[in-house]
Short mmCIF file of C-alpha atoms in Angstrom, two decimals:
data_model
loop_
_atom_site.label_atom_id
_atom_site.label_comp_id
_atom_site.label_asym_id
_atom_site.label_seq_id
_atom_site.Cartn_x
_atom_site.Cartn_y
_atom_site.Cartn_z
CA UNK K 14 7.23 25.92 -3.13
CA UNK K 15 11.13 24.73 -3.48
CA UNK K 16 12.25 21.51 -4.63
CA UNK K 17 15.51 20.52 -3.69
CA UNK K 18 17.26 17.61 -4.86
CA UNK K 19 20.46 15.78 -4.50
CA UNK K 20 22.21 13.40 -6.23
CA UNK K 21 21.67 9.69 -5.35
CA UNK K 22 24.85 8.66 -5.48
CA UNK K 23 24.77 6.94 -1.84
CA UNK K 24 21.99 4.36 -2.07
CA UNK K 25 18.90 3.98 -0.80
CA UNK K 26 18.73 1.95 2.29
CA UNK K 27 16.93 -1.22 2.33
CA UNK K 28 14.47 -0.21 4.84
CA UNK K 29 13.69 3.02 3.50
CA UNK K 30 12.64 1.13 0.91
CA UNK K 31 10.68 -1.07 2.50
CA UNK K 32 8.68 2.64 4.17
CA UNK K 33 8.70 4.14 0.88
CA UNK K 34 5.33 1.97 0.07
CA UNK K 35 4.00 2.79 3.20
CA UNK K 36 4.19 6.68 2.59
CA UNK K 37 2.76 6.24 -0.98
CA UNK K 38 -0.40 4.66 0.40
CA UNK K 39 -0.87 7.41 2.93
CA UNK K 40 -0.08 9.99 0.13
CA UNK K 41 -2.71 9.16 -2.16
CA UNK K 42 -5.41 8.84 0.40
CA UNK K 43 -4.56 12.25 1.12
CA UNK K 44 -4.72 13.32 -2.97
CA UNK K 45 -7.65 11.43 -2.89
CA UNK K 46 -9.03 13.62 -0.28
CA UNK K 47 -7.97 16.55 -2.23
CA UNK K 48 -5.13 17.56 0.15
CA UNK K 49 -2.59 19.66 -1.63
CA UNK K 50 0.56 19.60 1.32
CA UNK K 51 1.33 17.88 4.14
CA UNK K 52 3.32 18.23 7.39
CA UNK K 53 6.32 15.40 8.15
CA UNK K 54 4.10 14.99 11.47
CA UNK K 55 0.61 14.03 9.46
CA UNK K 56 2.37 11.69 7.09
CA UNK K 57 4.60 10.42 9.75
CA UNK K 58 1.40 9.73 11.46
CA UNK K 59 -0.61 8.10 8.58
CA UNK K 60 2.14 6.03 7.67
CA UNK K 61 2.76 5.06 11.24
CA UNK K 62 6.09 5.79 11.51
CA UNK K 63 8.08 8.58 13.66
CA UNK K 64 8.60 12.05 11.83
CA UNK K 65 12.25 11.87 12.14
CA UNK K 66 12.67 9.00 10.53
CA UNK K 67 10.34 10.16 7.66
CA UNK K 68 12.12 12.77 7.44
CA UNK K 69 15.31 11.11 6.95
CA UNK K 70 13.80 8.81 4.39
CA UNK K 71 12.77 11.24 1.90
CA UNK K 72 15.94 13.25 2.32
CA UNK K 73 17.09 10.27 0.00
CA UNK K 74 15.05 11.08 -2.67
CA UNK K 75 16.08 14.67 -2.33
CA UNK K 76 12.79 15.50 -0.64
CA UNK K 77 13.25 18.02 1.64
CA UNK K 78 9.77 19.79 2.29
CA UNK K 79 9.02 23.72 2.89
CA UNK K 80 9.45 25.04 6.36
CA UNK K 81 6.16 25.79 7.60
CA UNK K 82 4.34 24.43 4.88
CA UNK K 83 5.57 20.75 4.27
CA UNK K 84 5.53 18.42 1.38
CA UNK K 85 3.40 19.25 -1.93
CA UNK K 86 1.62 15.90 -1.95
CA UNK K 87 1.34 15.23 -5.54
CA UNK K 88 4.57 15.95 -6.20
CA UNK K 89 5.79 13.79 -3.31
CA UNK K 90 3.49 11.20 -4.68
CA UNK K 91 5.37 11.42 -8.23
CA UNK K 92 8.83 10.99 -6.51
CA UNK K 93 8.36 8.31 -4.67
CA UNK K 94 6.73 6.51 -7.65
CA UNK K 95 9.43 7.62 -9.88
CA UNK K 96 11.91 5.80 -7.36
CA UNK K 97 9.80 2.53 -6.62
CA UNK K 98 10.04 2.16 -10.29
CA UNK K 99 5.87 2.41 -10.58
CA UNK K 100 6.07 5.20 -13.23
CA UNK K 101 7.07 2.04 -15.35
CA UNK K 102 4.49 -0.72 -16.50
CA UNK K 103 4.99 -3.92 -14.71
CA UNK K 104 3.70 -7.12 -16.55
CA UNK K 105 2.82 -9.71 -13.72
CA UNK K 106 2.12 -13.06 -14.14
CA UNK K 107 -0.20 -15.20 -11.70
CA UNK K 108 0.73 -18.53 -11.79
CA UNK K 109 -1.82 -20.73 -9.92
CA UNK K 110 -5.65 -19.54 -10.34
CA UNK K 111 -7.52 -20.91 -6.87
CA UNK K 112 -9.27 -18.48 -4.67
CA UNK K 113 -6.10 -16.41 -3.77
CA UNK K 114 -5.11 -16.22 -7.37
CA UNK K 115 -8.23 -14.97 -8.49
CA UNK K 116 -8.56 -12.44 -5.45
CA UNK K 117 -5.10 -11.18 -7.04
CA UNK K 118 -6.32 -11.07 -10.39
CA UNK K 119 -9.48 -8.87 -9.13
CA UNK K 120 -7.59 -6.47 -6.82
CA UNK K 121 -7.94 -2.64 -8.22
CA UNK K 122 -5.12 -1.82 -6.06
CA UNK K 123 -2.52 -2.97 -8.62
CA UNK K 124 -3.22 -1.47 -11.69
CA UNK K 125 -3.51 2.03 -10.02
CA UNK K 126 0.08 1.56 -8.90
CA UNK K 127 1.91 0.46 -12.28
CA UNK K 128 1.31 -3.38 -12.07
CA UNK K 129 -0.95 -5.07 -14.95
CA UNK K 130 -2.01 -8.38 -14.82
CA UNK K 131 -0.34 -9.63 -18.16
CA UNK K 132 -1.21 -13.07 -17.72
CA UNK K 133 -2.96 -15.77 -15.50
CA UNK K 134 -1.70 -19.66 -15.75
CA UNK K 135 -3.11 -22.75 -13.69
CA UNK K 136 -2.25 -26.49 -14.27
CA UNK K 137 -5.96 -27.18 -13.62
CA UNK K 138 -7.83 -28.07 -17.03
CA UNK K 139 -11.14 -27.20 -14.94
CA UNK K 140 -9.57 -23.40 -14.90
CA UNK K 141 -7.44 -23.57 -18.00
CA UNK K 142 -9.77 -21.29 -20.14
CA UNK K 143 -11.69 -19.59 -17.70
CA UNK K 144 -12.23 -15.68 -17.96
CA UNK K 145 -10.95 -13.82 -14.78
CA UNK K 146 -10.83 -10.15 -14.60
CA UNK K 147 -10.87 -9.90 -18.46
CA UNK K 148 -8.01 -12.51 -18.99
CA UNK K 149 -7.99 -16.32 -20.27
CA UNK K 150 -6.71 -18.22 -17.94
CA UNK K 151 -3.63 -20.19 -19.92
CA UNK K 152 -1.94 -24.04 -19.24
CA UNK K 153 1.23 -24.04 -17.17
CA UNK K 154 2.42 -25.81 -19.88
CA UNK K 155 2.70 -22.24 -21.86
CA UNK K 156 4.76 -20.64 -18.62
CA UNK K 157 8.05 -19.63 -20.32
CA UNK K 158 6.11 -18.62 -23.63
CA UNK K 159 3.71 -16.61 -21.60
CA UNK K 160 6.39 -14.84 -20.07
CA UNK K 161 8.22 -14.21 -22.96
CA UNK K 162 5.77 -12.72 -25.35
CA UNK K 163 4.03 -10.75 -22.64
CA UNK K 164 7.17 -9.38 -21.61
CA UNK K 165 6.49 -10.64 -17.80
CA UNK K 166 9.21 -9.29 -15.25
CA UNK K 167 7.29 -10.19 -12.02
CA UNK K 168 5.58 -13.40 -11.48
CA UNK K 169 2.91 -14.06 -8.47
CA UNK K 170 3.06 -17.41 -7.42
CA UNK K 171 -0.28 -18.19 -5.86
CA UNK K 172 -0.01 -21.82 -6.01
CA UNK K 173 -0.21 -24.91 -3.23
CA UNK K 174 3.35 -25.41 -1.38
CA UNK K 175 4.03 -28.60 -3.19
CA UNK K 176 4.13 -26.93 -6.66
CA UNK K 177 5.71 -23.62 -5.70
CA UNK K 178 9.55 -24.78 -5.93
CA UNK K 179 9.09 -26.68 -9.46
CA UNK K 180 7.36 -23.75 -10.80
CA UNK K 181 9.63 -21.07 -9.31
CA UNK K 182 12.63 -22.99 -10.76
CA UNK K 183 10.58 -22.71 -14.39
CA UNK K 184 9.72 -18.85 -13.84
CA UNK K 185 13.92 -18.42 -12.89
CA UNK K 186 14.84 -20.61 -16.09
CA UNK K 187 12.68 -18.15 -18.45
CA UNK K 188 14.39 -15.38 -17.32
CA UNK K 189 12.34 -13.54 -14.44
CA UNK K 190 14.41 -12.15 -11.33
CA UNK K 191 11.56 -10.87 -9.04
CA UNK K 192 8.98 -13.12 -7.58
CA UNK K 193 6.12 -12.38 -4.85
CA UNK K 194 5.87 -15.78 -3.37
CA UNK K 195 1.96 -16.67 -1.46
CA UNK K 196 2.71 -20.27 -1.18
CA UNK K 197 3.27 -21.48 2.39
CA UNK K 198 7.16 -22.61 1.74
CA UNK K 199 10.29 -21.08 1.93
CA UNK K 200 11.73 -20.73 -1.96
CA UNK K 201 15.73 -21.49 -2.72
CA UNK K 202 16.53 -19.11 -5.44
CA UNK K 203 20.16 -17.84 -6.70
CA UNK K 204 21.69 -14.90 -5.49
CA UNK K 205 20.38 -13.06 -8.39
CA UNK K 206 16.81 -13.37 -8.06
CA UNK K 207 14.73 -11.47 -5.39
CA UNK K 208 11.98 -13.48 -3.84
CA UNK K 209 9.73 -11.54 -1.09
CA UNK K 210 7.10 -14.18 0.54
CA UNK K 211 3.68 -12.67 1.85
CA UNK K 212 3.14 -13.90 5.29
CA UNK K 213 -0.78 -13.21 5.61
CA UNK K 214 -0.76 -13.49 9.08
CA UNK K 215 1.62 -11.22 10.19
CA UNK K 216 -0.56 -8.61 10.45
CA UNK K 217 -2.88 -10.51 12.92
CA UNK K 218 -0.10 -11.26 14.74
CA UNK K 219 0.55 -7.40 15.37
CA UNK K 220 -3.37 -6.76 16.01
CA UNK K 221 -3.22 -9.90 18.68
CA UNK K 222 -0.65 -8.23 20.41
CA UNK K 223 -2.54 -5.12 20.44
CA UNK K 224 -5.63 -7.46 21.45
CA UNK K 225 -3.87 -8.74 24.40
CA UNK K 226 -2.14 -5.72 25.59
CA UNK K 227 -5.90 -4.44 25.61
CA UNK K 228 -6.85 -7.52 27.77
CA UNK K 229 -3.86 -7.05 30.15
CA UNK K 230 -4.40 -3.39 30.70
CA UNK K 231 -8.31 -4.11 31.54
CA UNK K 232 -6.77 -6.68 34.19
CA UNK K 233 -4.02 -4.31 35.36
CA UNK K 234 -1.00 -6.01 33.74
CA UNK K 235 2.43 -4.47 33.04
CA UNK K 236 2.33 -4.99 29.12
CA UNK K 237 2.56 -2.10 26.79
CA UNK K 238 3.24 -1.11 23.64
CA UNK K 239 4.98 2.65 23.13
CA UNK K 240 4.60 4.46 19.90
CA UNK K 241 8.50 5.31 19.51
CA UNK K 242 11.63 4.01 16.96
CA UNK V 27 22.30 -21.46 28.35
CA UNK V 28 21.43 -18.60 30.28
CA UNK V 29 18.27 -17.17 29.98
CA UNK V 30 18.41 -13.58 31.72
CA UNK V 31 14.93 -11.85 31.96
CA UNK V 32 14.28 -8.42 32.75
CA UNK V 33 11.11 -7.03 34.23
CA UNK V 34 8.73 -5.69 31.14
CA UNK V 35 8.49 -2.29 32.68
CA UNK V 36 9.28 0.24 30.05
CA UNK V 37 7.12 -1.24 26.96
CA UNK V 38 7.96 -2.48 24.00
CA UNK V 39 8.31 0.12 21.00
CA UNK V 40 5.84 0.02 17.95
CA UNK V 41 8.46 -0.77 15.83
CA UNK V 42 9.88 -3.44 17.50
CA UNK V 43 6.26 -5.17 17.68
CA UNK V 44 5.61 -5.07 14.34
CA UNK V 45 8.95 -6.94 13.53
CA UNK V 46 8.28 -9.82 15.75
CA UNK V 47 6.73 -11.44 13.48
CA UNK V 48 9.73 -11.49 10.95
CA UNK V 49 11.69 -12.84 13.60
CA UNK V 50 9.26 -15.50 14.52
CA UNK V 51 8.71 -16.52 10.77
CA UNK V 52 12.53 -16.86 10.17
CA UNK V 53 12.81 -18.90 13.69
CA UNK V 54 9.97 -21.33 12.86
CA UNK V 55 11.33 -22.32 9.16
CA UNK V 56 14.83 -22.84 11.49
CA UNK V 57 12.97 -25.26 14.02
CA UNK V 58 11.83 -27.21 10.79
CA UNK V 59 14.79 -27.79 9.59
CA UNK V 60 15.84 -28.80 13.04
CA UNK V 61 17.99 -26.01 13.87
CA UNK V 62 18.81 -25.73 18.10
CA UNK V 63 20.66 -22.60 18.18
CA UNK V 64 20.75 -19.27 15.92
CA UNK V 65 23.06 -16.33 15.73
CA UNK V 66 21.77 -12.60 16.10
CA UNK V 67 23.84 -12.28 12.23
CA UNK V 68 21.90 -15.70 10.97
CA UNK V 69 18.59 -14.55 12.48
CA UNK V 70 19.05 -11.02 11.41
CA UNK V 71 20.02 -11.62 7.76
CA UNK V 72 16.82 -14.20 7.59
CA UNK V 73 14.61 -11.80 8.93
CA UNK V 74 16.26 -9.02 6.71
CA UNK V 75 16.69 -6.44 9.70
CA UNK V 76 20.70 -5.66 10.73
CA UNK V 77 21.64 -7.71 13.73
CA UNK V 78 22.17 -4.90 16.14
CA UNK V 79 18.51 -3.86 15.85
CA UNK V 80 17.58 -7.53 16.14
CA UNK V 81 19.47 -7.43 19.52
CA UNK V 82 18.27 -4.22 20.77
CA UNK V 83 14.51 -5.82 19.98
CA UNK V 84 15.01 -9.14 21.68
CA UNK V 85 16.54 -7.11 24.52
CA UNK V 86 12.98 -5.99 24.86
CA UNK V 87 11.72 -9.45 25.53
CA UNK V 88 14.47 -10.04 28.08
CA UNK V 89 16.34 -11.98 25.69
CA UNK V 90 19.86 -11.57 25.51
CA UNK V 91 21.10 -15.02 23.65
CA UNK V 92 24.31 -16.45 25.07
CA UNK V 93 28.04 -15.03 23.83
CA UNK V 94 29.51 -17.49 21.43
CA UNK V 95 26.12 -19.81 20.95
CA UNK V 96 23.42 -17.67 20.12
CA UNK V 97 20.02 -17.69 20.63
CA UNK V 98 18.04 -21.21 21.84
CA UNK V 99 15.38 -21.47 18.65
CA UNK V 100 12.82 -22.95 20.78
CA UNK V 101 12.76 -20.66 23.45
CA UNK V 102 12.91 -17.77 21.63
CA UNK V 103 9.96 -19.07 19.53
CA UNK V 104 8.13 -19.63 22.90
CA UNK V 105 9.05 -15.88 23.95
CA UNK V 106 8.12 -14.36 20.88
CA UNK V 107 4.93 -16.21 20.73
CA UNK V 108 4.07 -15.29 24.38
CA UNK V 109 4.54 -11.72 23.60
CA UNK V 110 2.49 -11.35 20.62
CA UNK V 111 -0.05 -13.51 22.69
CA UNK V 112 0.07 -16.35 19.85
CA UNK V 113 0.12 -18.69 22.75
CA UNK V 114 -3.82 -17.85 23.31
CA UNK V 115 -6.38 -18.93 20.81
CA UNK V 116 -7.93 -16.27 18.96
CA UNK V 117 -11.29 -16.51 17.57
CA UNK V 118 -11.50 -14.72 14.16
CA UNK V 119 -14.30 -13.88 12.19
CA UNK V 120 -14.03 -13.47 8.20
CA UNK V 121 -16.45 -11.10 6.85
CA UNK V 122 -17.04 -11.31 3.21
CA UNK V 123 -16.66 -14.64 1.24
CA UNK V 124 -15.72 -13.91 -1.79
CA UNK V 125 -12.41 -15.35 -3.63
CA UNK V 126 -10.08 -13.25 -0.98
CA UNK V 127 -12.50 -14.62 2.11
CA UNK V 128 -12.05 -18.31 0.74
CA UNK V 129 -8.37 -18.07 0.57
CA UNK V 130 -8.05 -16.77 3.68
CA UNK V 131 -10.60 -19.36 5.05
CA UNK V 132 -8.60 -22.30 3.49
CA UNK V 133 -4.79 -20.42 4.59
CA UNK V 134 -2.99 -22.69 6.75
CA UNK V 135 -0.92 -19.92 8.32
CA UNK V 136 -3.51 -18.95 10.71
CA UNK V 137 -4.05 -21.60 13.00
CA UNK V 138 -0.49 -22.81 13.52
CA UNK V 139 0.18 -19.40 14.72
CA UNK V 140 -2.68 -19.25 17.43
CA UNK V 141 -5.73 -18.01 15.38
CA UNK V 142 -8.98 -19.94 14.71
CA UNK V 143 -11.53 -19.05 11.89
CA UNK V 144 -14.19 -19.40 14.01
CA UNK V 145 -16.82 -17.48 11.82
CA UNK V 146 -17.58 -17.06 7.96
CA UNK V 147 -20.56 -14.29 7.16
CA UNK V 148 -21.61 -13.07 3.72
CA UNK V 149 -24.61 -11.08 2.45
CA UNK V 150 -24.93 -13.23 -1.05
CA UNK V 151 -27.59 -15.76 -0.47
CA UNK V 152 -25.67 -17.89 -3.27
CA UNK V 153 -22.75 -18.08 -0.58
CA UNK V 154 -24.97 -18.60 2.93
CA UNK V 155 -24.86 -21.97 3.82
CA UNK V 156 -21.78 -22.85 1.52
CA UNK V 157 -19.02 -25.32 3.48
CA UNK V 158 -15.91 -23.91 3.45
CA UNK V 159 -12.57 -25.04 5.25
CA UNK V 160 -14.96 -27.09 7.60
CA UNK V 161 -17.13 -24.13 8.38
CA UNK V 162 -21.01 -23.37 7.44
CA UNK V 163 -21.30 -19.61 6.20
CA UNK V 164 -23.56 -17.56 7.77
CA UNK V 165 -25.69 -14.68 6.80
CA UNK V 166 -24.49 -11.27 7.60
CA UNK V 167 -27.71 -10.38 9.41
CA UNK V 168 -26.47 -12.78 12.58
CA UNK V 169 -23.09 -11.11 12.42
CA UNK V 170 -23.75 -9.18 16.22
CA UNK V 171 -25.17 -12.97 17.75
CA UNK V 172 -22.24 -14.83 15.87
CA UNK V 173 -19.38 -12.43 17.30
CA UNK V 174 -20.85 -12.89 20.89
CA UNK V 175 -21.70 -16.71 20.57
CA UNK V 176 -18.15 -17.67 19.50
CA UNK V 177 -15.88 -15.34 21.66
CA UNK V 178 -14.85 -13.34 18.28
CA UNK V 179 -12.00 -11.11 19.13
CA UNK V 180 -10.59 -9.79 15.73
CA UNK V 181 -12.46 -9.32 12.64
CA UNK V 182 -11.28 -9.74 8.84
CA UNK V 183 -13.04 -7.77 6.35
CA UNK V 184 -12.92 -9.07 2.97
CA UNK V 185 -15.74 -7.28 1.64
CA UNK V 186 -15.95 -4.98 -1.25
CA UNK V 187 -15.01 -1.26 -0.74
CA UNK V 188 -18.67 0.04 -0.51
CA UNK V 189 -19.63 -2.12 2.33
CA UNK V 190 -16.59 -2.06 4.50
CA UNK V 191 -17.66 0.81 6.67
CA UNK V 192 -21.10 -0.02 7.50
CA UNK V 193 -19.57 -3.63 8.63
CA UNK V 194 -17.09 -1.79 10.19
CA UNK V 195 -19.21 0.13 12.45
CA UNK V 196 -21.51 -3.26 13.33
CA UNK V 197 -18.13 -5.25 14.27
CA UNK V 198 -17.57 -2.28 16.61
CA UNK V 199 -20.95 -1.86 18.22
CA UNK V 200 -20.78 -5.69 18.75
CA UNK V 201 -17.52 -4.86 20.87
CA UNK V 202 -14.74 -6.28 18.25
CA UNK V 203 -11.74 -3.40 18.67
CA UNK V 204 -9.09 -5.29 16.59
CA UNK V 205 -9.99 -5.09 12.85
CA UNK V 206 -7.94 -6.45 9.54
CA UNK V 207 -8.86 -4.70 7.18
CA UNK V 208 -8.37 -6.35 3.32
CA UNK V 209 -11.23 -3.98 1.78
CA UNK V 210 -9.29 -1.32 -0.71
CA UNK V 211 -10.95 1.85 1.82
CA UNK V 212 -9.87 3.88 4.67
CA UNK V 213 -12.18 2.88 7.66
CA UNK V 214 -12.94 5.64 10.36
CA UNK V 215 -13.22 4.00 13.39
CA UNK V 216 -12.82 5.34 17.22
CA UNK V 217 -9.25 5.75 18.76
CA UNK V 218 -10.02 2.83 21.00
CA UNK V 219 -9.98 0.35 17.83
CA UNK V 220 -6.96 -0.99 16.26
CA UNK V 221 -7.19 -1.31 12.10
CA UNK V 222 -4.61 -2.88 10.33
CA UNK V 223 -4.90 -2.60 6.34
CA UNK V 224 -3.35 -5.11 4.27
CA UNK V 225 -2.40 -3.59 0.74
CA UNK V 226 -1.26 -6.48 -1.57
CA UNK V 227 0.53 -4.46 -3.77
CA UNK V 228 3.44 -2.97 -0.81
CA UNK V 229 5.35 -6.07 -1.60
CA UNK V 230 5.12 -5.62 -5.35
CA UNK V 231 6.14 -2.29 -4.99
CA UNK V 232 9.52 -3.39 -3.18
CA UNK V 233 9.95 -6.01 -5.92
CA UNK V 234 9.73 -3.08 -8.66
CA UNK V 235 12.16 -1.24 -7.25
CA UNK V 236 14.95 -3.97 -7.14
CA UNK V 237 13.54 -4.54 -10.80
CA UNK V 238 14.00 -1.23 -11.89
CA UNK V 239 17.66 -0.89 -9.71
CA UNK V 240 18.48 -3.94 -12.06
CA UNK V 241 17.54 -2.65 -15.42
CA UNK V 242 19.56 0.65 -14.24
CA UNK V 243 22.50 -1.65 -12.88
CA UNK V 244 22.61 -3.32 -16.45
CA UNK V 245 22.69 0.10 -18.12
CA UNK V 246 24.97 1.66 -16.09
CA UNK V 247 22.38 3.95 -13.83
CA UNK V 248 23.16 5.26 -10.44
CA UNK V 249 20.33 3.86 -8.53
CA UNK V 250 21.33 1.48 -6.15
CA UNK V 251 20.03 0.11 -2.44
CA UNK V 252 22.78 -0.70 0.50
CA UNK V 253 21.32 -2.93 2.87
CA UNK V 254 21.68 -1.12 5.95
CA UNK V 255 19.44 0.78 8.78
#
């Protein structure tokens, strides 16, 4: 299989970056099932995008597949992982060890994708000292020291809304510039810091659209979705 | 403000449906801050898309804004909510009441968006009978009866991977056709059923890309992202 490559001098569009994890998820599923090569059509279907967009996205990585054969699954996993920086080992701290923090600490999907939960922190003396997923929960007073000592580069905020901004400020002051926010609040941060906010209801909203469409279809309504763009 | 409207006879592209919740999240934030109107540029920035795409997406809803004024925030919230089916009241059952299930049951973001957690189910006798977020956890043996009795139309699977497929089959047999899957497994379902899979590591992967880019930039590497498409 020919593997062409081009210099990555024009940058990768942000929207492409956002889709790479979707391709990676689909490819990992195929690799687990022993699939060696995949057509752009099949990969596009598995990832929920159209195949022209998929081919364009992958061309940004210098990956073009082979006519009549498709993409080498294992190699494409490597290319995307490298592009996303997942071939490194990212030390992640989870701040806030309630139900969500515990669920995240135990979430198997992080380790397999290059993320290592390196610290758990909480303010509640009832929780500090607990062993969760092989880690001892440390007191939030230790936040700055823990970030430094463990080389934490990404912080997951899973605190109540009221505590999030203050902790966010402390995390940033400690030198962290990548934050994943589960707290239901909009954080204000300097331009140099990347915050991504997880809204657990977004996928539910997409399901609701389809559920409504099914109901409308049964009652002869006009609403429908087409699988394009 | 003029509110044009056109017949929605051509359907809404799937990719647009996936972006509507992002617009809604941004608009709700603006409404909370008392913002009355918003330009397509500002809304696009807040939602993380480009403004041409935003205008095209909203045109599918028959919403075109007003030149020099922009979009009416409150009315656009209503239009998108209606389109997504969020003006209805969706009864949701959470199957699997471990840390993640508990976190979801307590998650404030559902109710405000038209979702009502109507049932919690688990197989563990230690958990069955617990009161969580005002609901009594019921035994999984009651699954079919609970779905029917409470009019559940969307099921959230938050079980271990090993239990997910069997429970998914039971949920579908009970007439549910919309499933949100948090279990780390690919579910096989009939074409008539919509499954959306939540991968909690996807946002982390996007952060890792940017984190890597920052590191590369400091060391003079070529990798960069551009905000386009």
